Tab-separated table of C-alpha atoms and ligand atoms in Angstrom:
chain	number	residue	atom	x	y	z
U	71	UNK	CA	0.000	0.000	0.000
U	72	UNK	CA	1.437	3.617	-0.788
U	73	UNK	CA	1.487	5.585	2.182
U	74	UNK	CA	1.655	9.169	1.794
U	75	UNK	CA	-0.035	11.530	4.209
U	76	UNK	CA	-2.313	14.202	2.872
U	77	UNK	CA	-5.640	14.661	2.362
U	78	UNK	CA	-4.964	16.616	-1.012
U	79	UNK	CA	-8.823	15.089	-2.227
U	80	UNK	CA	-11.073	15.861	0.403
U	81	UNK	CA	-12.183	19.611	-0.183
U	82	UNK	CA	-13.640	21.293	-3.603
U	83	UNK	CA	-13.606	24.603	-4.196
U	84	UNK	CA	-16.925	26.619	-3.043
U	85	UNK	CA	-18.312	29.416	-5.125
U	86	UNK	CA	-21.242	31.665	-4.341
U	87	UNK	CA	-23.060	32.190	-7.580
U	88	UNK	CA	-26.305	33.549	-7.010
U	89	UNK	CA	-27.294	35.696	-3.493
U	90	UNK	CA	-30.710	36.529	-2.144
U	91	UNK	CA	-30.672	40.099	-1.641
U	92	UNK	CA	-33.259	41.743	1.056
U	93	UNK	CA	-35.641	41.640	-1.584
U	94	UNK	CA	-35.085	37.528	-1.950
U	95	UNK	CA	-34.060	38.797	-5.441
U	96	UNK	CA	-31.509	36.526	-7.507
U	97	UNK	CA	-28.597	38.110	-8.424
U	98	UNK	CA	-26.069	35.963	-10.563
U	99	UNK	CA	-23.157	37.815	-11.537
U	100	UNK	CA	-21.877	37.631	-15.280
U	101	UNK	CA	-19.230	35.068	-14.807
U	102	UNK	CA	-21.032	32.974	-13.101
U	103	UNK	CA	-24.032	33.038	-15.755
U	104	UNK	CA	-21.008	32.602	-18.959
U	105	UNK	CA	-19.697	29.530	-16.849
U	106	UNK	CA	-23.438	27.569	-15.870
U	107	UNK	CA	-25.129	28.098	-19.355
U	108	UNK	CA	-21.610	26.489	-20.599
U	109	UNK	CA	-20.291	22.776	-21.129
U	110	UNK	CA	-22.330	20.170	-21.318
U	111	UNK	CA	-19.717	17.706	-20.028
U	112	UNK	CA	-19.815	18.543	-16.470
U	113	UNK	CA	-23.517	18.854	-15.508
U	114	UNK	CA	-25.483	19.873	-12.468
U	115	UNK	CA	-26.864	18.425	-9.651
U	116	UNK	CA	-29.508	20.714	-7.861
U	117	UNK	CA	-30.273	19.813	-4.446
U	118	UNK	CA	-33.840	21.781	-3.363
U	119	UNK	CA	-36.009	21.661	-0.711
U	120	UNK	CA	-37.802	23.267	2.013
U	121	UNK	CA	-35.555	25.260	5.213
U	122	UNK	CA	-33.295	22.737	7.470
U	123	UNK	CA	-34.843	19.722	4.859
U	124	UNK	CA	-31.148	18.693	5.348
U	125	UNK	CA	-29.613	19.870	2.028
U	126	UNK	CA	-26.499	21.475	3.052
U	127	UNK	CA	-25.628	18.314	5.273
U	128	UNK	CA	-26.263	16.076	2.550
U	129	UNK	CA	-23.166	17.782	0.329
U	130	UNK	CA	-21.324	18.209	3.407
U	131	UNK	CA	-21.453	14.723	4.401
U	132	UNK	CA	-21.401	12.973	0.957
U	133	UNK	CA	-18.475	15.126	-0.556
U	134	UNK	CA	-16.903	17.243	2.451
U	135	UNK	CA	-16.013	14.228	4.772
U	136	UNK	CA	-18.190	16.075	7.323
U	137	UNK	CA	-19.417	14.176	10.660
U	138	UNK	CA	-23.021	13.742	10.665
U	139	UNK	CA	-22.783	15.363	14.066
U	140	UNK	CA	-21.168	18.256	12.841
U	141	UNK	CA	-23.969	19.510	10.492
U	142	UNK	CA	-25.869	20.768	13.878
U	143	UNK	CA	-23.880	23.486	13.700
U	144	UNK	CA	-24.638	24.068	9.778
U	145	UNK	CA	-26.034	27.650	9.747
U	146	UNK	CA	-28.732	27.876	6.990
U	147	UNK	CA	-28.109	28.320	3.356
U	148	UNK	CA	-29.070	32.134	2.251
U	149	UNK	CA	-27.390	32.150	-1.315
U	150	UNK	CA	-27.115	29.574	-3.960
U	151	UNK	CA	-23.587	27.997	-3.239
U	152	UNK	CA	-22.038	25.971	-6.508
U	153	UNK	CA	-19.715	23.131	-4.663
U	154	UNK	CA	-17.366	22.268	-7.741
U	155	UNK	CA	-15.680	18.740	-6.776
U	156	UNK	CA	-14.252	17.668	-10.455
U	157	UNK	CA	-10.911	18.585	-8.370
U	158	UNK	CA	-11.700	15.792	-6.212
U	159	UNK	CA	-13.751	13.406	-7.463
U	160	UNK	CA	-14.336	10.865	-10.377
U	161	UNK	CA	-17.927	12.674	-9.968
U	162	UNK	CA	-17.123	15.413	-12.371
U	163	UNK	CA	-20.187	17.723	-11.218
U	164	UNK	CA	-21.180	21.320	-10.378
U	165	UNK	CA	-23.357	20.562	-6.957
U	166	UNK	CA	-25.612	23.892	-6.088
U	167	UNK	CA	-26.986	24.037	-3.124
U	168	UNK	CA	-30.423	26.067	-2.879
U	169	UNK	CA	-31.950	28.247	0.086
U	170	UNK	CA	-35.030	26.964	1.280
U	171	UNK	CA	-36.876	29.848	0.840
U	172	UNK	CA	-36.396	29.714	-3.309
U	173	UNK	CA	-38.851	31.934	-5.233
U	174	UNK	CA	-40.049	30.342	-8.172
U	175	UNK	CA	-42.236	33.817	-9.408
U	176	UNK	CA	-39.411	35.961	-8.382
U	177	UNK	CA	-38.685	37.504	-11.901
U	178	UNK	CA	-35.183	37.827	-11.125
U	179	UNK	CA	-35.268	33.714	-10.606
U	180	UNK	CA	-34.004	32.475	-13.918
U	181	UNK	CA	-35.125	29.392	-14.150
U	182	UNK	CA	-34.010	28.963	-17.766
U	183	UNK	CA	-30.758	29.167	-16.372
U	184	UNK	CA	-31.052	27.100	-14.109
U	185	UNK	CA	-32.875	24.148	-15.297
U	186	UNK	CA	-31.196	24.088	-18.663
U	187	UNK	CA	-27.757	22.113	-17.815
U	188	UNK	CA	-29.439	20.587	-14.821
U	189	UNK	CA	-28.947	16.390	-14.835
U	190	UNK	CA	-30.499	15.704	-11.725
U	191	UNK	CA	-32.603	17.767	-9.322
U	192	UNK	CA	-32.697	16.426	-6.225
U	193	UNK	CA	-36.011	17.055	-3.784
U	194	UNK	CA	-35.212	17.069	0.310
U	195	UNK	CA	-38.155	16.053	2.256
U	196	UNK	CA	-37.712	16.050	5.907
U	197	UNK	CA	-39.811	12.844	7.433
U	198	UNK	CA	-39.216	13.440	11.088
U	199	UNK	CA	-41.931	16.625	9.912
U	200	UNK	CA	-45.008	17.406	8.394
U	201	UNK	CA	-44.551	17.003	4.846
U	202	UNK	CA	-47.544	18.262	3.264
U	203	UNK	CA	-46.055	21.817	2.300
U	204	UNK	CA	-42.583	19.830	1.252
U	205	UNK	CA	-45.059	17.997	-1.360
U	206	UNK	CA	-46.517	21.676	-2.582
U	207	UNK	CA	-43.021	22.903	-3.334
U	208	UNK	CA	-41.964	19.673	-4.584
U	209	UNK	CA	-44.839	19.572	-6.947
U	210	UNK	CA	-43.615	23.464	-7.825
U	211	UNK	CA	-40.537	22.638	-8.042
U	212	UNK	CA	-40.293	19.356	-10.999
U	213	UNK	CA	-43.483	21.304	-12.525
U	214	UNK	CA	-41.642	24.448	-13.351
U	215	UNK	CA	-38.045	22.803	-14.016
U	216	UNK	CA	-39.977	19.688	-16.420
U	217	UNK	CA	-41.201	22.651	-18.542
U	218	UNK	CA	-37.581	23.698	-19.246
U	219	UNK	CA	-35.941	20.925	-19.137
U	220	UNK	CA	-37.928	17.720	-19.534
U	221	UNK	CA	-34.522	15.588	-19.540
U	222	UNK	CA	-34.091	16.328	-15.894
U	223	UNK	CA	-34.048	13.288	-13.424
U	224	UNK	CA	-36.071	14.134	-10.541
U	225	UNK	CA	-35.144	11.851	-7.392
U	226	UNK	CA	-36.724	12.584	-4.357
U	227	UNK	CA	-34.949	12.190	-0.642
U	228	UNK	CA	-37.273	11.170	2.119
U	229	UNK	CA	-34.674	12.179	4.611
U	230	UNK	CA	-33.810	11.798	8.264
U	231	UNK	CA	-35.415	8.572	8.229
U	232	UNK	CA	-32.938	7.492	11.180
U	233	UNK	CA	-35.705	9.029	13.838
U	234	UNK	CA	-38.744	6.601	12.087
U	235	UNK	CA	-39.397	3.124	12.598
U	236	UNK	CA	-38.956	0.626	9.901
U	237	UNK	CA	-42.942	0.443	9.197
U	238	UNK	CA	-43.428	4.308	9.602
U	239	UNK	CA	-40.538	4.335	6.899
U	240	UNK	CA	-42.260	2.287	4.774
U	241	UNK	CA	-45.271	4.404	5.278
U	242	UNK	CA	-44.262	7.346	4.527
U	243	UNK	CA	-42.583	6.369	1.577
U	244	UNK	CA	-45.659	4.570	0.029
U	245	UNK	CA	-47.827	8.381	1.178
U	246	UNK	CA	-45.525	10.639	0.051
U	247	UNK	CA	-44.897	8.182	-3.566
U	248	UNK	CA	-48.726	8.401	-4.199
U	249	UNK	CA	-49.340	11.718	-3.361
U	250	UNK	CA	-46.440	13.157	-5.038
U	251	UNK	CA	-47.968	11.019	-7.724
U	252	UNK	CA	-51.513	12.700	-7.872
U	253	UNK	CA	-50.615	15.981	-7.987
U	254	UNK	CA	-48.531	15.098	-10.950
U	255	UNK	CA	-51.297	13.361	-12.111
U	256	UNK	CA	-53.845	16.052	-11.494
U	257	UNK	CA	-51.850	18.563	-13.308
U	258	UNK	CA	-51.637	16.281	-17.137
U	259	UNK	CA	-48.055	15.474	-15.601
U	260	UNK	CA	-48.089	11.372	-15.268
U	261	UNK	CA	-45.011	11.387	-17.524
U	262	UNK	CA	-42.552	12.971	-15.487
U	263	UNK	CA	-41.161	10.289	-13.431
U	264	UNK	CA	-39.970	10.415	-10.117
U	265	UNK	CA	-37.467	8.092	-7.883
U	266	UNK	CA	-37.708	7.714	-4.342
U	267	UNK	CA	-34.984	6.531	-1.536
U	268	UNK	CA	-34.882	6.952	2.058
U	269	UNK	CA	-32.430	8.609	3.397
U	270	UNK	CA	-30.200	9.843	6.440
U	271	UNK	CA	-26.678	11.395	6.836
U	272	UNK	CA	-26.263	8.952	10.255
U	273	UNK	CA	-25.872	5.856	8.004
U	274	UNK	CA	-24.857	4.605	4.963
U	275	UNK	CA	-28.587	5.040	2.834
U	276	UNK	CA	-27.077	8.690	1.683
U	277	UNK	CA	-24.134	7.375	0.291
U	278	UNK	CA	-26.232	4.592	-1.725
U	279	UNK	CA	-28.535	6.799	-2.659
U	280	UNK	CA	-26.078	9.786	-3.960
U	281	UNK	CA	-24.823	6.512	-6.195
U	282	UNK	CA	-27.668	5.695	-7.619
U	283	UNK	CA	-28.255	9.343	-8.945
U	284	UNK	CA	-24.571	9.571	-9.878
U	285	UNK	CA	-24.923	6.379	-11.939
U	286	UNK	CA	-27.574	7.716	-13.937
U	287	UNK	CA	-25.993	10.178	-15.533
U	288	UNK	CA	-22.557	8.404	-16.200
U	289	UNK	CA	-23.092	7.485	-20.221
U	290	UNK	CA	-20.558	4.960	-19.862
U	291	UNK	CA	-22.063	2.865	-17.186
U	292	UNK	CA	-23.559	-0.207	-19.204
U	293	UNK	CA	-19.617	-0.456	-20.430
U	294	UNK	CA	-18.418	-0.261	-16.681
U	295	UNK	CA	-21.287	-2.702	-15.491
U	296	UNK	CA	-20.211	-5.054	-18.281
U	297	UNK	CA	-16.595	-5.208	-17.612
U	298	UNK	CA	-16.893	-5.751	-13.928
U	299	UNK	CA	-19.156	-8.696	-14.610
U	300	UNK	CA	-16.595	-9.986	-17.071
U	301	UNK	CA	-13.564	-9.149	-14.194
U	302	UNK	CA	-15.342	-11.006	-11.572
U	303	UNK	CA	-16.541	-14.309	-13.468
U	304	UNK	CA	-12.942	-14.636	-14.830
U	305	UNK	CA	-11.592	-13.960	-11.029
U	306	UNK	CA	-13.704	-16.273	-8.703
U	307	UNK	CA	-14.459	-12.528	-7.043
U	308	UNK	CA	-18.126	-12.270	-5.687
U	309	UNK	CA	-18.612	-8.450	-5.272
U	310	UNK	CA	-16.699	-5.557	-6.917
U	311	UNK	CA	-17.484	-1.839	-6.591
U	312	UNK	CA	-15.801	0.391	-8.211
U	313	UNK	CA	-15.943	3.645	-5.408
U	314	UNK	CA	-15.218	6.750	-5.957
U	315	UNK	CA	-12.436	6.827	-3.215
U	316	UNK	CA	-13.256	10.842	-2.223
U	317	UNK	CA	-17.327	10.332	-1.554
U	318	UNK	CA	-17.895	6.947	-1.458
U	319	UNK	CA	-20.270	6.549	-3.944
U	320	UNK	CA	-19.709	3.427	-6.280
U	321	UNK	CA	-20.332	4.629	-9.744
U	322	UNK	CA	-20.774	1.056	-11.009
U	323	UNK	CA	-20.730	-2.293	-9.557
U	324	UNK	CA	-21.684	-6.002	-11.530
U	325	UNK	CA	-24.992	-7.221	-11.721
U	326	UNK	CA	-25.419	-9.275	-8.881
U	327	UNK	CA	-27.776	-7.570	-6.299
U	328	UNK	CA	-26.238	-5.304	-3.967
U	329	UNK	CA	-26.585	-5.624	-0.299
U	330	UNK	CA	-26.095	-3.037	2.042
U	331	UNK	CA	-24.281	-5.013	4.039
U	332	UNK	CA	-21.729	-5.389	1.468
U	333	UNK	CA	-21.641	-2.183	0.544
U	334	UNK	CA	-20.977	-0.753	4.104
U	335	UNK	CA	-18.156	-3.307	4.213
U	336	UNK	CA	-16.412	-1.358	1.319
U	337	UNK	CA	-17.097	1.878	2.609
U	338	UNK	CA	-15.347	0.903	5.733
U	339	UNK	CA	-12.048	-0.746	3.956
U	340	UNK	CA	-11.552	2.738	2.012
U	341	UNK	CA	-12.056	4.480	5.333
U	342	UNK	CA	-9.617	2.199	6.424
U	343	UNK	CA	-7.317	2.332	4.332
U	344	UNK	CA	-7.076	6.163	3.942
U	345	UNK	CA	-6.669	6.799	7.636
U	346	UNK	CA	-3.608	4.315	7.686
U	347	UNK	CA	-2.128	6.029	4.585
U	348	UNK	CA	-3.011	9.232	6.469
U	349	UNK	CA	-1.577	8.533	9.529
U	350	UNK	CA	1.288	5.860	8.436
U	351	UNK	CA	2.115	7.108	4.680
U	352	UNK	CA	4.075	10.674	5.800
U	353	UNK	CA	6.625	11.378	3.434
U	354	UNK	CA	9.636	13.402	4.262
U	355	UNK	CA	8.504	16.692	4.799
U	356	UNK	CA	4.868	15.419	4.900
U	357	UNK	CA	4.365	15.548	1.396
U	358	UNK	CA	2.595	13.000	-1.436
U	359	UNK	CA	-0.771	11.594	-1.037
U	360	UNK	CA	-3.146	9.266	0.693
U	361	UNK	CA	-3.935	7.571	-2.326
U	362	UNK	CA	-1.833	7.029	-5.341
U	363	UNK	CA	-1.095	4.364	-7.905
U	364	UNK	CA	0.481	2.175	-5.320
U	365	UNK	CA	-2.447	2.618	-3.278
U	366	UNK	CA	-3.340	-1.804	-2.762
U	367	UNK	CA	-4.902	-3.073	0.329
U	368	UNK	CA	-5.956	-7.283	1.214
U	369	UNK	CA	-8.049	-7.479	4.263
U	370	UNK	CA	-8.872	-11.089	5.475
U	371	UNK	CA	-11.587	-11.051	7.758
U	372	UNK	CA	-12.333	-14.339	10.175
U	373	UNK	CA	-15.702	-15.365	7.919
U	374	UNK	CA	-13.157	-16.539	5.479
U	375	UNK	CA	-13.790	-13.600	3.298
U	376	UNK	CA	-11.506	-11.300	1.769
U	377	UNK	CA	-11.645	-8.041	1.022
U	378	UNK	CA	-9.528	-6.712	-2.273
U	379	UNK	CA	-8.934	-2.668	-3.015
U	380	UNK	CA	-6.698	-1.307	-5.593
U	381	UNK	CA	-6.414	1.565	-7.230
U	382	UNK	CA	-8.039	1.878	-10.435
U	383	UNK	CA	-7.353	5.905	-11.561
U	384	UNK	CA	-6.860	8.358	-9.366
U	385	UNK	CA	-10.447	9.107	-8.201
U	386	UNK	CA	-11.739	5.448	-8.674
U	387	UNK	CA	-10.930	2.400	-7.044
U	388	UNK	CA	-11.906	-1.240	-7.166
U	389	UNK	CA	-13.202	-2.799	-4.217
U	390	UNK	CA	-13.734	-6.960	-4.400
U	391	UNK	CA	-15.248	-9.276	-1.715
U	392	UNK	CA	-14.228	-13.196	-2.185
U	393	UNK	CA	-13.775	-16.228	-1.008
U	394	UNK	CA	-10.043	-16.938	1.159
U	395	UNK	CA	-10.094	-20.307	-1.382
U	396	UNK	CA	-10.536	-17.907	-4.759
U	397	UNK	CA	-7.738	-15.633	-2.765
U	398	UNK	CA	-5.372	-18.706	-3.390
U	399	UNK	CA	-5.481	-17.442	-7.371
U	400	UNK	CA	-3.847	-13.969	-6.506
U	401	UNK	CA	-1.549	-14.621	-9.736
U	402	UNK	CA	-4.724	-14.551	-12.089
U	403	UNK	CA	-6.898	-11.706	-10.213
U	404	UNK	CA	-3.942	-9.656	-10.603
U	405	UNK	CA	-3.652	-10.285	-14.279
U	406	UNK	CA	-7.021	-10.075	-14.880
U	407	UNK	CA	-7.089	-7.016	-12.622
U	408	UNK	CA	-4.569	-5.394	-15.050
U	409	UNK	CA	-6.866	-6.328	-17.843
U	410	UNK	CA	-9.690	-4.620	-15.908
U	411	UNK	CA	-7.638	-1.422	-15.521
U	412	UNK	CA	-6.588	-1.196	-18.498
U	413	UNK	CA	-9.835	-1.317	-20.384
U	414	UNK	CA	-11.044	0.897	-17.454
U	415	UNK	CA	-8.463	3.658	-18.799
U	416	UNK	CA	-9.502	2.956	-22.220
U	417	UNK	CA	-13.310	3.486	-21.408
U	418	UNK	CA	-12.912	6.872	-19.726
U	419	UNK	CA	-10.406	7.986	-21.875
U	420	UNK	CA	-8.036	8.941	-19.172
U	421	UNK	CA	-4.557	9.757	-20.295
U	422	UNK	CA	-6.100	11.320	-23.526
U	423	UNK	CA	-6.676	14.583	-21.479
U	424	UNK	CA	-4.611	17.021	-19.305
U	425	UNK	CA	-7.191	15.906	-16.559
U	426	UNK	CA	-7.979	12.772	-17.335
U	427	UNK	CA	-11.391	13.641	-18.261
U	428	UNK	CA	-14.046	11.331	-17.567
U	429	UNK	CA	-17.371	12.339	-18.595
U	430	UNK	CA	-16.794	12.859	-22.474
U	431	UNK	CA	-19.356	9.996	-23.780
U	432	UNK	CA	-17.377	7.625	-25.983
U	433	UNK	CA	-17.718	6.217	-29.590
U	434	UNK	CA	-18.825	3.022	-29.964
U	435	UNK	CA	-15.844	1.960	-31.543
U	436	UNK	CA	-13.937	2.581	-28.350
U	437	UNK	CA	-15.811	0.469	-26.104
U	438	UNK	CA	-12.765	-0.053	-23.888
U	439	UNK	CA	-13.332	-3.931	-24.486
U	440	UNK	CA	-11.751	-4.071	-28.100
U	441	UNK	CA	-8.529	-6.762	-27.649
U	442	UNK	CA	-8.918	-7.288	-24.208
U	443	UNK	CA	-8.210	-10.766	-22.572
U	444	UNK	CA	-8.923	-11.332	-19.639
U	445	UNK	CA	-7.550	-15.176	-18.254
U	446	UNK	CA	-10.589	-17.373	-17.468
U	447	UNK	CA	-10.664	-19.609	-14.250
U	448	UNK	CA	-10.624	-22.738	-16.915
U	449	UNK	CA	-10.349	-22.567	-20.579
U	450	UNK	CA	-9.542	-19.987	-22.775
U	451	UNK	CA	-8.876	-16.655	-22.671
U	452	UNK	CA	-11.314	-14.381	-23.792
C	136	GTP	N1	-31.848	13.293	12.298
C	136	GTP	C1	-31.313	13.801	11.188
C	136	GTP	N2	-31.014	15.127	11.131
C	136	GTP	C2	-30.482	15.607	9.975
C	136	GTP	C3	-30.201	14.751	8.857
C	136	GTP	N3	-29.689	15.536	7.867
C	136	GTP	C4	-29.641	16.790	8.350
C	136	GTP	N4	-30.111	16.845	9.614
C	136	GTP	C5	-30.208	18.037	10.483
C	136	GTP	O1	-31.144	18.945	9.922
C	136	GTP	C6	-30.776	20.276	10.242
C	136	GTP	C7	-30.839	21.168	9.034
C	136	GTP	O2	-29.853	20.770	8.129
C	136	GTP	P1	-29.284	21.691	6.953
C	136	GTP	O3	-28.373	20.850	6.158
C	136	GTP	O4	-28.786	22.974	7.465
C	136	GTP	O5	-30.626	21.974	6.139
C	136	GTP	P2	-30.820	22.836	4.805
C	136	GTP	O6	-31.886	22.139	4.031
C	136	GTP	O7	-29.529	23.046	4.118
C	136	GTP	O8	-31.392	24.193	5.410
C	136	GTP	P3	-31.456	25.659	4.726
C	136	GTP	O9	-30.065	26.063	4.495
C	136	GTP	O10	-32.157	26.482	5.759
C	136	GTP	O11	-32.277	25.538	3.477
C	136	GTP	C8	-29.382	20.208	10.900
C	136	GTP	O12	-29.534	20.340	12.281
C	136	GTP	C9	-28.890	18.794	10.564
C	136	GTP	O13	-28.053	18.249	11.572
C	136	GTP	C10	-30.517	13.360	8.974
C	136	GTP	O14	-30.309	12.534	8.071
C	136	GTP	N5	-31.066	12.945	10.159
């Protein structure tokens, strides 16, 4: 394992681009306006919702390495902040962060603007409260962006689901699914389709969820899905994610179900394994990073199960659960693991770019799976 101490990845840079005057006016300065009505390669991620929904903590949490406990102390949002974490993070996204108090008739609220490069538009509903006013704005809210951009993927966060039981969850999920539903419904809307997930910042559901949105807008991913599957039937490997090492959010995994379980398992080895490098991995002078191209842990847990994590680029990396016995063929993970890389490279184009871009869709001539040959557990390579 490469240990370096640093944690170079762990902040983005944080931009105010619109304020709320006293008026609740919007003012967006000219820069900022040239830069969000510009490339379509790094889109946006709105995160909306009523006051202390939980939106700030979600970022703060998710791509800030904040403790949950910590976001007590968030004050509440009064401008539009921009969170840019492409510096960071495989997840090559602008991340604004809306007041709760957002005027949607508010001519200086440019919702062109707004909605126009806007992937995803997540809605914060707080379930510890009464949500009926949540579902008014919410129903505002995807009404007026679906007009300007009907692309947009709406996913909704019933949040702060760590103060409800597990049948109040699932009640409050089914309520606030069917009457989100109606309204849509009742206003000629049925075809704008909504995802739910329940969420809080206190466990690991946030993470999972913040994937799942993530996923949906990485063009590559049926590429990614495919060549884990491929990785892990040629490895005797029974579970691979491949994390984003900054948030924790797996931007792809194979297509065997995912269990949480699992998945809280490889959150924990890249905690792990970051802290050591933290604390262990100090250069002379303190320089270098936590995570490099060295960076290679092997946990063997008493379950005779093994946990596998190697770097992949320098955002991503691959995270495996197997058997000890399928451990016994290190020789042909590794190879097949190099395979795996390489067409991983390939597929996101990295090295074809001063920053190893990774959003740029790819021809399908370039599928990152032309020539590779990756070594079967029997038979013959393919
Ligand atoms: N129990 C619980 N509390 C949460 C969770 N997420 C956020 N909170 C709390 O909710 C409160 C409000 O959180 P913020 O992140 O400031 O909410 P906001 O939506 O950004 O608020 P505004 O900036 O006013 O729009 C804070 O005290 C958080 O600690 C959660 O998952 N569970």
């Amino acid at each position: 394992m490469s240990i370096n101490c640093e944690e170079p990845a762990l902040t983005g840079s944080y931009s105010v681009v619109g304020s709320f005057p006293k008026s609740f006016g919007y003012e967006v300065d000219e820069a900022d306006m040239e830069e969000s009505s510009t490339p379509a390669d790094k889109p946006r991620i709105l995160l909306m919702g009523l006051r202390r929904s939980g939106k700030s903590s979600i970022q703060k949490v998710v791509f800030h390495k904040m403790s949950p406990n910590e976001t007590l102390f968030l004050e509440s949002t009064n401008k539009i902040y921009k969170d840019d974490i492409s510096s960071s993070s495989f997840v090559n996204f602008q991340i604004w962060d809306f007041p709760g108090q957002v005027d949607f008739f508010d001519p200086t609220f440019d919702s062109e603007m707004i909605f126009k490069g806007t992937g995803a538009l997540i809605f914060v509903i707080d379930a510890q409260d009464d949500y009926v006013e949540a579902l008014g704005r919410l129903h505002l809210t995807v009404s007026r962006a679906y007009k300007v951009n009907p692309d947009i993927n709406f996913e909704v966060f019933i949040h702060k689901v760590d103060g409800l039981s597990d049948d109040h969850k699932i009640e409050t999920q089914r309520d606030i699914h069917q009457r989100a539903n109606d309204d849509l419904a009742d206003a000629n809307l049925e075809r704008v389709h909504l995802s739910f997930y329940l969420t809080s910042i206190y466990d690991h559901s946030i993470f999972e969820a913040f994937s799942k949105v993530v996923q949906k807008l990485i063009p590559q991913l049926p590429t990614l899905e495919n060549l884990l599957n491929i990785f892990i039937s040629h490895s005797g490997i029974e579970k691979a994610f491949l994390f984003d090492v900054v948030s924790k959010i797996y931007i792809a995994t194979d297509s065997s179900p995912v269990d949480m379980q699992s998945y809280e398992l490889c959150c924990d080895m890249i905690d792990v394994v970051i802290d050591v490098s933290c604390i262990y991995g100090l250069m002379e002078g303190g320089s270098g990073c936590a995570y490099d191209k060295e960076s290679l842990a092997i946990i063997k847990l008493n379950n005779t199960t093994v946990l596998y994590l190697k770097e992949v680029t320098k955002f991503l990396a691959l995270v495996c659960i197997l058997r000890e016995e399928s451990f016994e063929r290190k020789g042909l993970i590794e190879y097949n693991f190099h395979c795996f890389r390489k067409a991983i490279h390939e597929v996101l184009e990295i090295g074809t770019s001063a920053e190893g871009a990774v959003w740029r869709p790819v021809s399908s001539s370039s599928n990152g799976l032309s020539g590779l040959k990756f070594a079967p557990l029997n038979g013959n390579a393919v």
